[in-house]
Coordinates of N, CA and C and ligand atoms in Angstrom, one line a residue:
M1 N 0.9 -1.2 0.0 CA 0.0 0.0 0.0 C 0.9 1.2 0.0
E2 N 0.5 2.3 -0.8 CA 1.2 3.5 -0.8 C 1.2 4.2 0.6
F3 N 2.3 4.8 1.0 CA 2.3 5.4 2.3 C 1.2 6.4 2.6
V4 N 0.9 7.2 1.5 CA -0.2 8.2 1.7 C -1.5 7.5 2.0
D5 N -1.7 6.3 1.4 CA -3.0 5.6 1.7 C -3.0 5.0 3.1
V6 N -1.8 4.6 3.5 CA -1.8 4.1 4.9 C -2.2 5.2 5.9
V7 N -1.6 6.4 5.7 CA -1.9 7.5 6.6 C -3.3 7.9 6.5
R8 N -3.9 8.0 5.3 CA -5.2 8.5 5.1 C -6.3 7.4 5.6
R9 N -6.0 6.2 5.4 CA -6.9 5.1 5.8 C -6.9 4.8 7.2
R10 N -5.9 5.2 7.9 CA -5.8 4.8 9.4 C -6.9 5.5 10.1
R11 N -7.7 4.7 10.9 CA -8.6 5.3 11.8 C -8.7 4.2 12.9
M12 N -9.2 4.6 14.1 CA -9.3 3.6 15.1 C -10.5 2.7 14.9
V13 N -10.3 1.4 14.9 CA -11.3 0.4 14.6 C -11.7 -0.2 15.9
R14 N -13.0 -0.3 16.2 CA -13.4 -0.8 17.5 C -14.2 -2.0 17.5
D15 N -14.2 -2.8 16.4 CA -14.8 -4.1 16.4 C -14.0 -5.0 15.3
Y16 N -14.0 -6.3 15.6 CA -13.1 -7.1 14.8 C -13.8 -8.5 14.6
D17 N -13.3 -9.2 13.5 CA -13.8 -10.6 13.3 C -13.2 -11.5 14.4
P18 N -14.0 -12.0 15.3 CA -13.4 -12.7 16.4 C -12.8 -14.1 16.0
H19 N -13.2 -14.5 14.8 CA -12.8 -15.9 14.3 C -11.5 -15.9 13.4
R20 N -11.0 -14.7 13.3 CA -9.8 -14.6 12.4 C -8.6 -14.1 13.1
P21 N -7.7 -15.0 13.6 CA -6.6 -14.5 14.3 C -5.6 -13.8 13.4
V22 N -4.7 -13.0 14.0 CA -3.7 -12.3 13.3 C -2.5 -13.3 13.1
P23 N -2.1 -13.6 11.8 CA -1.0 -14.6 11.6 C 0.2 -14.2 12.4
P24 N 1.0 -15.2 12.9 CA 2.2 -14.9 13.6 C 3.2 -14.0 12.9
E25 N 3.3 -14.2 11.5 CA 4.3 -13.5 10.8 C 3.9 -12.0 10.7
V26 N 2.6 -11.7 10.8 CA 2.1 -10.4 10.7 C 2.4 -9.7 12.1
I27 N 2.1 -10.5 13.2 CA 2.4 -9.9 14.5 C 3.9 -9.6 14.6
D28 N 4.7 -10.5 14.0 CA 6.2 -10.2 14.0 C 6.5 -8.9 13.2
R29 N 5.8 -8.6 12.1 CA 6.1 -7.4 11.4 C 5.6 -6.2 12.2
L30 N 4.5 -6.3 12.9 CA 4.0 -5.2 13.8 C 5.1 -4.8 14.8
M31 N 5.7 -5.9 15.4 CA 6.7 -5.6 16.4 C 8.0 -5.2 15.8
E32 N 8.4 -5.7 14.6 CA 9.6 -5.3 14.0 C 9.6 -3.8 13.7
H33 N 8.4 -3.4 13.2 CA 8.2 -1.9 12.9 C 8.2 -1.1 14.2
A34 N 7.6 -1.6 15.2 CA 7.5 -0.8 16.5 C 8.9 -0.5 16.9
I35 N 9.8 -1.4 16.8 CA 11.2 -1.2 17.4 C 12.1 -0.4 16.4
R36 N 11.5 0.0 15.3 CA 12.2 1.0 14.4 C 11.9 2.4 14.8
A37 N 11.0 2.6 15.8 CA 10.7 4.0 16.2 C 11.9 4.7 16.7
P38 N 11.9 6.1 16.5 CA 13.0 6.9 17.1 C 12.9 6.9 18.6
S39 N 14.1 7.1 19.2 CA 14.1 7.3 20.7 C 15.2 8.2 21.1
A40 N 15.0 9.0 22.1 CA 16.0 9.9 22.6 C 17.2 9.2 23.1
G41 N 18.4 9.6 22.5 CA 19.6 9.0 22.9 C 19.7 7.5 22.5
F42 N 18.7 7.1 21.6 CA 18.6 5.7 21.2 C 18.4 4.8 22.5
S43 N 17.7 5.4 23.4 CA 17.5 4.7 24.7 C 16.6 3.5 24.5
Q44 N 15.6 3.6 23.6 CA 14.7 2.4 23.4 C 14.1 1.9 24.7
G45 N 13.7 2.8 25.5 CA 13.1 2.4 26.8 C 11.7 2.0 26.6
W46 N 11.4 1.0 25.9 CA 10.0 0.6 25.7 C 10.0 -0.9 25.9
A47 N 8.8 -1.5 26.0 CA 8.5 -2.9 26.1 C 7.1 -3.1 25.6
F48 N 6.8 -4.3 25.1 CA 5.5 -4.6 24.6 C 5.0 -5.9 25.1
L49 N 3.8 -5.8 25.7 CA 3.2 -7.1 26.2 C 2.2 -7.5 25.1
V50 N 2.4 -8.7 24.5 CA 1.6 -9.2 23.4 C 0.7 -10.3 23.9
L51 N -0.6 -10.1 23.7 CA -1.6 -11.1 24.2 C -2.3 -11.7 23.0
T52 N -2.1 -12.9 22.8 CA -2.8 -13.6 21.7 C -3.8 -14.7 22.2
E53 N -3.5 -15.2 23.4 CA -4.3 -16.3 23.9 C -5.6 -15.7 24.5
Q54 N -6.7 -16.4 24.3 CA -8.0 -15.9 24.7 C -8.0 -15.7 26.2
A55 N -7.4 -16.6 27.0 CA -7.4 -16.4 28.5 C -6.7 -15.2 28.9
D56 N -5.6 -14.9 28.2 CA -4.8 -13.7 28.5 C -5.6 -12.4 28.2
R57 N -6.3 -12.5 27.0 CA -7.0 -11.3 26.6 C -8.2 -11.1 27.6
E58 N -8.8 -12.2 28.0 CA -9.9 -12.0 29.0 C -9.3 -11.4 30.3
L59 N -8.2 -11.9 30.7 CA -7.5 -11.3 31.9 C -7.3 -9.8 31.7
F60 N -6.8 -9.5 30.5 CA -6.5 -8.0 30.3 C -7.8 -7.2 30.5
W61 N -8.9 -7.7 29.9 CA -10.2 -6.9 29.9 C -10.7 -6.8 31.4
S62 N -10.6 -8.0 32.1 CA -11.1 -7.9 33.5 C -10.2 -7.1 34.4
A63 N -8.9 -7.0 34.1 CA -8.0 -6.2 35.0 C -8.1 -4.7 34.6
S64 N -8.3 -4.4 33.3 CA -8.1 -3.0 32.9 C -9.4 -2.2 32.7
T65 N -10.6 -2.9 32.8 CA -11.8 -2.1 32.5 C -12.6 -2.0 33.8
P66 N -13.3 -0.9 34.0 CA -14.1 -0.7 35.2 C -15.1 -1.8 35.4
E67 N -15.3 -2.2 36.7 CA -16.3 -3.3 37.0 C -17.7 -2.7 37.1
R68 N -18.6 -3.4 36.5 CA -20.0 -3.1 36.7 C -20.7 -4.3 37.2
P69 N -21.6 -4.2 38.2 CA -22.3 -5.4 38.7 C -23.0 -6.2 37.6
V70 N -22.8 -7.5 37.5 CA -23.5 -8.3 36.5 C -25.0 -8.1 36.5
G71 N -25.6 -8.0 35.3 CA -27.0 -7.9 35.2 C -27.6 -6.5 35.5
E72 N -26.8 -5.6 36.0 CA -27.3 -4.3 36.3 C -27.3 -3.4 35.0
P73 N -28.4 -2.7 34.7 CA -28.4 -1.9 33.4 C -27.4 -0.7 33.6
P74 N -26.9 -0.2 32.4 CA -26.0 0.9 32.5 C -26.7 2.1 33.2
A75 N -26.0 2.8 34.0 CA -26.6 3.9 34.8 C -26.7 5.2 34.0
S76 N -25.9 5.3 32.9 CA -25.9 6.6 32.1 C -25.6 6.3 30.7
A77 N -25.7 7.3 29.8 CA -25.4 7.1 28.4 C -23.9 6.8 28.2
A78 N -23.1 7.4 29.1 CA -21.7 7.1 29.0 C -21.4 5.7 29.3
E79 N -22.1 5.1 30.3 CA -21.9 3.7 30.7 C -22.4 2.8 29.6
E80 N -23.5 3.2 28.9 CA -24.0 2.4 27.8 C -23.1 2.3 26.7
G81 N -22.5 3.5 26.4 CA -21.5 3.6 25.3 C -20.3 2.8 25.6
Q82 N -19.9 2.8 26.9 CA -18.7 2.0 27.3 C -18.9 0.5 27.1
S83 N -20.2 0.1 27.4 CA -20.5 -1.3 27.3 C -20.5 -1.8 25.8
K84 N -21.0 -0.9 24.9 CA -21.0 -1.3 23.5 C -19.6 -1.3 23.0
W85 N -18.8 -0.3 23.4 CA -17.4 -0.2 23.1 C -16.7 -1.5 23.4
L86 N -16.9 -1.9 24.7 CA -16.2 -3.0 25.2 C -16.6 -4.3 24.4
A87 N -17.9 -4.4 24.1 CA -18.3 -5.6 23.4 C -17.6 -5.8 22.0
G88 N -17.4 -4.7 21.3 CA -16.6 -4.7 20.0 C -15.1 -5.0 20.3
M89 N -14.6 -4.3 21.2 CA -13.1 -4.3 21.5 C -12.7 -5.7 21.9
R90 N -13.6 -6.4 22.7 CA -13.3 -7.7 23.2 C -13.2 -8.8 22.1
H91 N -13.7 -8.4 20.9 CA -13.6 -9.4 19.7 C -12.1 -9.4 19.2
A92 N -11.3 -8.4 19.6 CA -9.9 -8.4 19.0 C -9.1 -9.6 19.4
P93 N -8.6 -10.3 18.3 CA -7.8 -11.5 18.6 C -6.4 -11.2 19.1
L94 N -6.0 -9.9 19.1 CA -4.7 -9.5 19.5 C -4.7 -8.2 20.3
I95 N -4.0 -8.2 21.4 CA -3.9 -6.9 22.2 C -2.4 -6.7 22.4
I96 N -1.9 -5.5 22.1 CA -0.5 -5.2 22.4 C -0.5 -4.0 23.4
V97 N 0.2 -4.2 24.5 CA 0.3 -3.1 25.5 C 1.8 -2.5 25.4
P98 N 1.9 -1.3 24.9 CA 3.2 -0.7 24.9 C 3.5 0.0 26.2
L99 N 4.7 -0.3 26.8 CA 5.0 0.2 28.1 C 6.3 1.0 28.0
S100 N 6.3 2.2 28.7 CA 7.5 3.0 28.7 C 8.4 2.7 29.9
H101 N 9.7 2.9 29.8 CA 10.6 2.5 30.8 C 11.5 3.7 31.2
R102 N 11.0 4.5 32.1 CA 11.7 5.8 32.4 C 13.1 5.6 32.8
D103 N 13.4 4.6 33.6 CA 14.8 4.4 34.1 C 15.8 4.1 33.0
A104 N 15.3 3.5 31.9 CA 16.2 3.3 30.8 C 16.8 4.6 30.2
Y105 N 15.9 5.7 30.3 CA 16.3 7.0 29.8 C 17.2 7.7 30.8
L106 N 16.9 7.6 32.1 CA 17.7 8.2 33.1 C 19.1 7.6 33.1
D107 N 19.2 6.3 32.9 CA 20.5 5.6 32.9 C 21.2 6.0 31.6
R108 N 20.5 6.0 30.5 CA 21.2 6.3 29.2 C 21.8 7.7 29.3
Y109 N 21.0 8.7 29.8 CA 21.5 10.1 29.8 C 22.5 10.4 31.0
A110 N 22.7 9.4 31.8 CA 23.8 9.5 32.8 C 25.1 9.1 32.3
E111 N 25.1 8.5 31.0 CA 26.3 8.1 30.4 C 27.2 9.3 30.0
P112 N 28.5 9.1 29.8 CA 29.4 10.2 29.6 C 29.1 11.1 28.5
D113 N 28.5 10.6 27.3 CA 28.3 11.5 26.2 C 27.1 12.4 26.4
K114 N 26.3 12.1 27.5 CA 25.1 12.9 27.8 C 25.4 13.7 29.1
G115 N 25.9 13.0 30.1 CA 26.4 13.6 31.3 C 25.4 14.0 32.4
W116 N 24.1 13.6 32.3 CA 23.1 14.0 33.3 C 23.2 13.0 34.4
T117 N 24.3 13.1 35.1 CA 24.6 12.1 36.2 C 23.6 12.2 37.4
D118 N 23.1 13.4 37.5 CA 22.1 13.6 38.7 C 20.8 12.9 38.4
R119 N 20.6 12.4 37.2 CA 19.3 11.7 36.9 C 18.1 12.6 37.2
D120 N 18.2 13.9 37.1 CA 17.1 14.8 37.5 C 16.1 14.8 36.4
E121 N 14.9 14.4 36.8 CA 13.8 14.4 35.7 C 13.4 15.8 35.2
A122 N 13.8 16.9 36.1 CA 13.4 18.2 35.6 C 14.2 18.6 34.4
R123 N 15.3 17.9 34.1 CA 16.0 18.2 32.9 C 15.3 17.9 31.6
W124 N 14.3 17.1 31.7 CA 13.6 16.6 30.5 C 12.5 17.6 30.1
P125 N 12.5 18.1 28.9 CA 11.4 19.0 28.5 C 10.0 18.4 28.6
V126 N 9.9 17.2 28.3 CA 8.7 16.4 28.5 C 9.2 14.9 28.7
P127 N 8.4 14.0 29.2 CA 8.9 12.7 29.5 C 9.1 11.9 28.1
Y128 N 10.4 11.9 27.7 CA 10.6 11.3 26.3 C 10.3 9.8 26.3
W129 N 10.3 9.2 27.5 CA 10.0 7.7 27.6 C 8.6 7.5 27.1
H130 N 7.6 8.4 27.4 CA 6.3 8.2 27.0 C 6.2 8.6 25.5
I131 N 6.9 9.6 25.1 CA 6.8 10.1 23.7 C 7.3 8.9 22.8
D132 N 8.5 8.4 23.1 CA 9.1 7.4 22.2 C 8.2 6.1 22.1
T133 N 7.6 5.8 23.3 CA 6.7 4.6 23.3 C 5.5 4.9 22.4
G134 N 5.0 6.2 22.5 CA 3.9 6.6 21.6 C 4.3 6.5 20.1
F135 N 5.5 6.9 19.8 CA 6.0 6.8 18.4 C 5.9 5.3 18.0
A136 N 6.3 4.4 18.8 CA 6.3 3.0 18.5 C 4.9 2.5 18.3
A137 N 4.0 3.0 19.2 CA 2.6 2.6 19.1 C 2.0 3.1 17.7
L138 N 2.4 4.3 17.3 CA 1.9 4.8 16.0 C 2.4 3.9 14.8
L139 N 3.6 3.5 15.0 CA 4.1 2.5 13.9 C 3.3 1.2 13.9
I140 N 2.9 0.8 15.0 CA 2.0 -0.4 15.1 C 0.7 -0.1 14.4
L141 N 0.1 1.0 14.7 CA -1.2 1.4 14.1 C -1.0 1.5 12.6
L142 N 0.0 2.1 12.1 CA 0.2 2.3 10.6 C 0.5 0.9 10.0
T143 N 1.3 0.1 10.6 CA 1.6 -1.2 10.0 C 0.4 -2.1 10.0
A144 N -0.5 -1.9 11.0 CA -1.8 -2.7 10.9 C -2.5 -2.3 9.6
V145 N -2.6 -1.0 9.3 CA -3.3 -0.6 8.1 C -2.7 -1.2 6.9
D146 N -1.3 -1.2 6.8 CA -0.6 -1.7 5.7 C -0.8 -3.2 5.5
E147 N -1.1 -3.9 6.6 CA -1.3 -5.3 6.6 C -2.8 -5.7 6.4
G148 N -3.6 -4.7 6.1 CA -5.1 -4.9 5.9 C -5.8 -5.2 7.2
L149 N -5.3 -4.7 8.3 CA -5.9 -4.9 9.6 C -6.5 -3.6 10.1
G150 N -7.3 -3.7 11.2 CA -7.8 -2.6 11.9 C -7.1 -2.6 13.3
A151 N -7.0 -1.4 13.9 CA -6.4 -1.4 15.3 C -7.0 -0.1 16.0
C152 N -6.9 -0.2 17.3 CA -7.4 1.0 18.1 C -6.4 1.1 19.3
F153 N -5.9 2.3 19.5 CA -5.1 2.7 20.6 C -6.1 3.3 21.7
F154 N -6.0 2.8 22.9 CA -6.9 3.3 23.9 C -6.2 3.3 25.3
G155 N -6.7 4.1 26.2 CA -6.1 4.2 27.5 C -6.5 3.2 28.5
I156 N -5.6 2.8 29.4 CA -5.9 2.0 30.6 C -6.2 3.0 31.7
P157 N -7.4 3.0 32.3 CA -7.7 4.0 33.3 C -6.7 3.9 34.5
P158 N -6.2 5.0 35.0 CA -5.2 5.0 36.0 C -5.6 4.1 37.2
E159 N -6.9 4.1 37.6 CA -7.2 3.3 38.7 C -7.2 1.8 38.4
R160 N -7.0 1.4 37.1 CA -6.9 0.0 36.8 C -5.4 -0.4 36.5
T161 N -4.5 0.6 36.5 CA -3.1 0.2 36.2 C -2.5 -0.8 37.2
G162 N -2.8 -0.6 38.5 CA -2.3 -1.5 39.5 C -2.8 -2.9 39.2
A163 N -4.1 -3.1 38.9 CA -4.6 -4.4 38.7 C -4.0 -5.0 37.4
F164 N -3.8 -4.2 36.4 CA -3.1 -4.6 35.2 C -1.7 -5.2 35.5
R165 N -1.0 -4.4 36.3 CA 0.4 -4.8 36.6 C 0.4 -6.1 37.3
V166 N -0.5 -6.3 38.3 CA -0.5 -7.5 39.1 C -0.8 -8.7 38.2
A167 N -1.9 -8.5 37.3 CA -2.3 -9.6 36.5 C -1.2 -10.1 35.6
F168 N -0.3 -9.2 35.1 CA 0.7 -9.6 34.1 C 2.1 -9.5 34.6
D169 N 2.2 -9.4 36.0 CA 3.6 -9.4 36.6 C 4.5 -8.3 36.0
V170 N 3.9 -7.1 35.7 CA 4.7 -6.1 35.1 C 5.5 -5.4 36.2
P171 N 6.8 -5.3 36.0 CA 7.7 -4.6 37.1 C 7.4 -3.1 37.2
D172 N 7.6 -2.6 38.3 CA 7.3 -1.2 38.6 C 7.8 -0.1 37.7
P173 N 9.0 -0.2 37.2 CA 9.5 0.9 36.4 C 8.8 1.0 35.0
Y174 N 8.0 0.1 34.7 CA 7.4 0.1 33.4 C 6.0 0.6 33.5
T175 N 5.6 1.6 32.6 CA 4.3 2.2 32.7 C 3.5 1.9 31.4
P176 N 2.4 1.3 31.4 CA 1.6 1.1 30.2 C 1.1 2.5 29.7
V177 N 1.5 2.9 28.5 CA 1.0 4.2 28.0 C -0.4 4.1 27.4
G178 N -0.9 2.9 27.2 CA -2.2 2.6 26.6 C -2.2 1.2 26.2
A179 N -3.1 0.8 25.3 CA -3.1 -0.6 24.8 C -3.6 -0.5 23.4
I180 N -3.3 -1.5 22.6 CA -3.8 -1.5 21.2 C -4.5 -2.8 20.9
T181 N -5.7 -2.7 20.4 CA -6.4 -3.9 19.9 C -6.1 -4.0 18.4
V182 N -5.9 -5.2 17.9 CA -5.6 -5.4 16.5 C -6.4 -6.6 16.0
G183 N -6.9 -6.5 14.8 CA -7.6 -7.7 14.2 C -8.2 -7.3 12.8
Y184 N -8.9 -8.2 12.2 CA -9.5 -8.0 10.9 C -10.8 -7.2 11.2
R185 N -11.0 -6.2 10.4 CA -12.1 -5.2 10.8 C -13.5 -5.9 10.7
A186 N -14.4 -5.5 11.6 CA -15.8 -5.8 11.5 C -16.5 -4.4 11.5
P187 N -17.8 -4.3 11.0 CA -18.4 -3.0 11.0 C -18.5 -2.5 12.5
D188 N -18.1 -1.3 12.7 CA -18.0 -0.8 14.1 C -18.7 0.6 14.2
L189 N -18.8 1.0 15.4 CA -19.4 2.3 15.7 C -18.2 3.3 15.7
R190 N -18.5 4.4 15.0 CA -17.4 5.5 15.1 C -17.5 6.2 16.5
S191 N -16.4 6.6 16.9 CA -16.4 7.3 18.2 C -17.2 8.6 18.1
P192 N -18.0 9.0 19.2 CA -18.7 10.3 19.1 C -17.7 11.4 19.0
S193 N -16.4 11.2 19.4 CA -15.4 12.3 19.2 C -15.2 12.6 17.8
S194 N -15.5 11.7 16.8 CA -15.2 12.0 15.4 C -16.1 13.1 14.9
R195 N -17.2 13.3 15.6 CA -18.1 14.4 15.1 C -17.5 15.8 15.3
R196 N -16.5 15.8 16.1 CA -15.8 17.1 16.2 C -15.1 17.6 14.9
G197 N -14.8 16.6 14.0 CA -14.2 17.0 12.8 C -12.7 17.2 12.9
R198 N -12.0 17.1 11.8 CA -10.6 17.3 11.9 C -10.2 18.8 11.8
R199 N -9.4 19.3 12.7 CA -9.0 20.7 12.7 C -8.2 21.0 11.5
P200 N -8.5 22.0 10.7 CA -7.7 22.3 9.5 C -6.4 22.9 9.8
Q201 N -5.5 22.8 8.8 CA -4.1 23.3 9.0 C -4.2 24.8 9.4
E202 N -5.1 25.6 8.9 CA -5.1 27.0 9.2 C -5.3 27.3 10.7
Q203 N -5.9 26.3 11.4 CA -6.1 26.5 12.9 C -4.9 26.0 13.7
V204 N -4.1 25.1 13.1 CA -3.1 24.5 13.9 C -1.6 24.8 13.5
V205 N -1.5 25.3 12.2 CA -0.1 25.5 11.7 C 0.1 27.0 11.8
H206 N 1.2 27.4 12.4 CA 1.6 28.8 12.6 C 2.9 29.1 11.8
W207 N 2.7 29.9 10.7 CA 3.9 30.1 9.8 C 4.7 31.3 10.3
G208 N 5.9 31.1 10.6 CA 6.8 32.2 11.0 C 6.6 32.8 12.4
R209 N 5.4 33.1 12.7 CA 5.0 33.6 14.1 C 3.7 33.0 14.5
W210 N 3.5 33.1 15.8 CA 2.3 32.5 16.4 C 1.1 33.5 16.1
R211 N 0.6 33.6 14.9 CA -0.5 34.4 14.6 C -1.7 33.6 14.3
T212 N -2.9 34.1 14.7 CA -4.1 33.4 14.4 C -5.0 34.4 13.5
E213 N -6.1 33.8 13.0 CA -7.0 34.7 12.2 C -7.5 35.9 13.0
A214 N -7.6 35.7 14.3 CA -8.2 36.8 15.1 C -7.1 37.8 15.4
D215 N -5.8 37.5 15.0 CA -4.7 38.4 15.4 C -4.8 39.7 14.6
P216 N -4.8 40.9 15.3 CA -4.8 42.2 14.6 C -3.7 42.3 13.5
A217 N -2.6 41.6 13.7 CA -1.5 41.7 12.7 C -2.0 41.2 11.4
L218 N -3.0 40.4 11.4 CA -3.5 39.8 10.1 C -4.7 40.5 9.6
A219 N -5.3 41.5 10.4 CA -6.5 42.1 10.0 C -6.3 42.8 8.6
G220 N -7.3 42.6 7.8 CA -7.2 43.3 6.4 C -6.3 42.6 5.5
S221 N -5.6 41.6 5.9 CA -4.7 41.0 4.9 C -5.4 39.8 4.2
Ligands
FMN1 C1 -3.7 9.0 23.6 C2 -4.9 8.5 23.0 C3 -5.9 7.9 23.8 C4 -7.1 7.4 23.3 N1 -8.0 6.8 24.1 C5 -9.0 6.2 23.5 C6 -9.9 5.4 24.3 O1 -9.7 5.2 25.5 N2 -10.9 4.8 23.7 C7 -11.1 4.9 22.4 O2 -12.1 4.3 21.9 N3 -10.3 5.6 21.6 C8 -9.3 6.2 22.1 N4 -8.4 7.0 21.3 C9 -8.7 7.1 19.9 C10 -9.3 8.5 19.6 O3 -10.6 8.7 20.0 C11 -9.2 8.8 18.1 O4 -7.8 8.7 17.7 C12 -9.8 10.1 17.6 O5 -11.1 10.2 17.9 C13 -9.5 10.4 16.2 O6 -10.1 9.3 15.4 P1 -9.2 8.4 14.4 O7 -7.9 8.0 15.2 O8 -10.1 7.2 14.1 O9 -8.9 9.2 13.2 C14 -7.3 7.5 21.9 C15 -6.3 8.1 21.1 C16 -5.1 8.5 21.6 C17 -4.1 9.1 20.7

């Protein structure tokens, strides 16, 4: 597939054919591309938990999603949306959890060519460990499109991160930045967020100076 088509066709897919697993060689390509992501100081402080077995995926969903008493109807529109969302997402035959490893960055930047021996986190403009793991996640999303698959990146709620860690024996210095479901697409519900529409370049790109259309410097031009 042409790169431009990969980028344009990518969207988050929230339902999958539950009977069509992702072939192992395709999973391997997803991961091979993930580790081609750029990383500050080439720290590569990332890790990926790959769940293909049904029991493991069930464990993921039970650990990472909010509990609602069985048989009780949803209390709000948001809860109803969440339950429909979960029903589709649970069909995914593959879940990949990208985790960032802060200490790998602090260690790497304490090396002589960087020299940040105090390991002070205030030195970092933003936490590059999360950024780089996000870059890797995007490569997984794009590779999924190139392979004819659908995928969705989503967050693990902070109050469920502890349960997720315990369920999968994840060591403390690793933080799940989110999770990615992958599979062959089934008809799905678009997120209500998509109604917001894509913000055009004119709103987000600032040429030369930070001017907006409301800026008097542009009045009459
Ligand atoms: C950091 C991040 C967190 C997201 N969390 C969720 C989520 O929890 N559930 C979900 O369904 N989609 C989630 N999304 C997907 C966004 O809703 C989606 O990217 C956005 O609506 C634009 O749609 P598109 O990616 O299909 O073009 C997340 C995306 C990002 C980048």
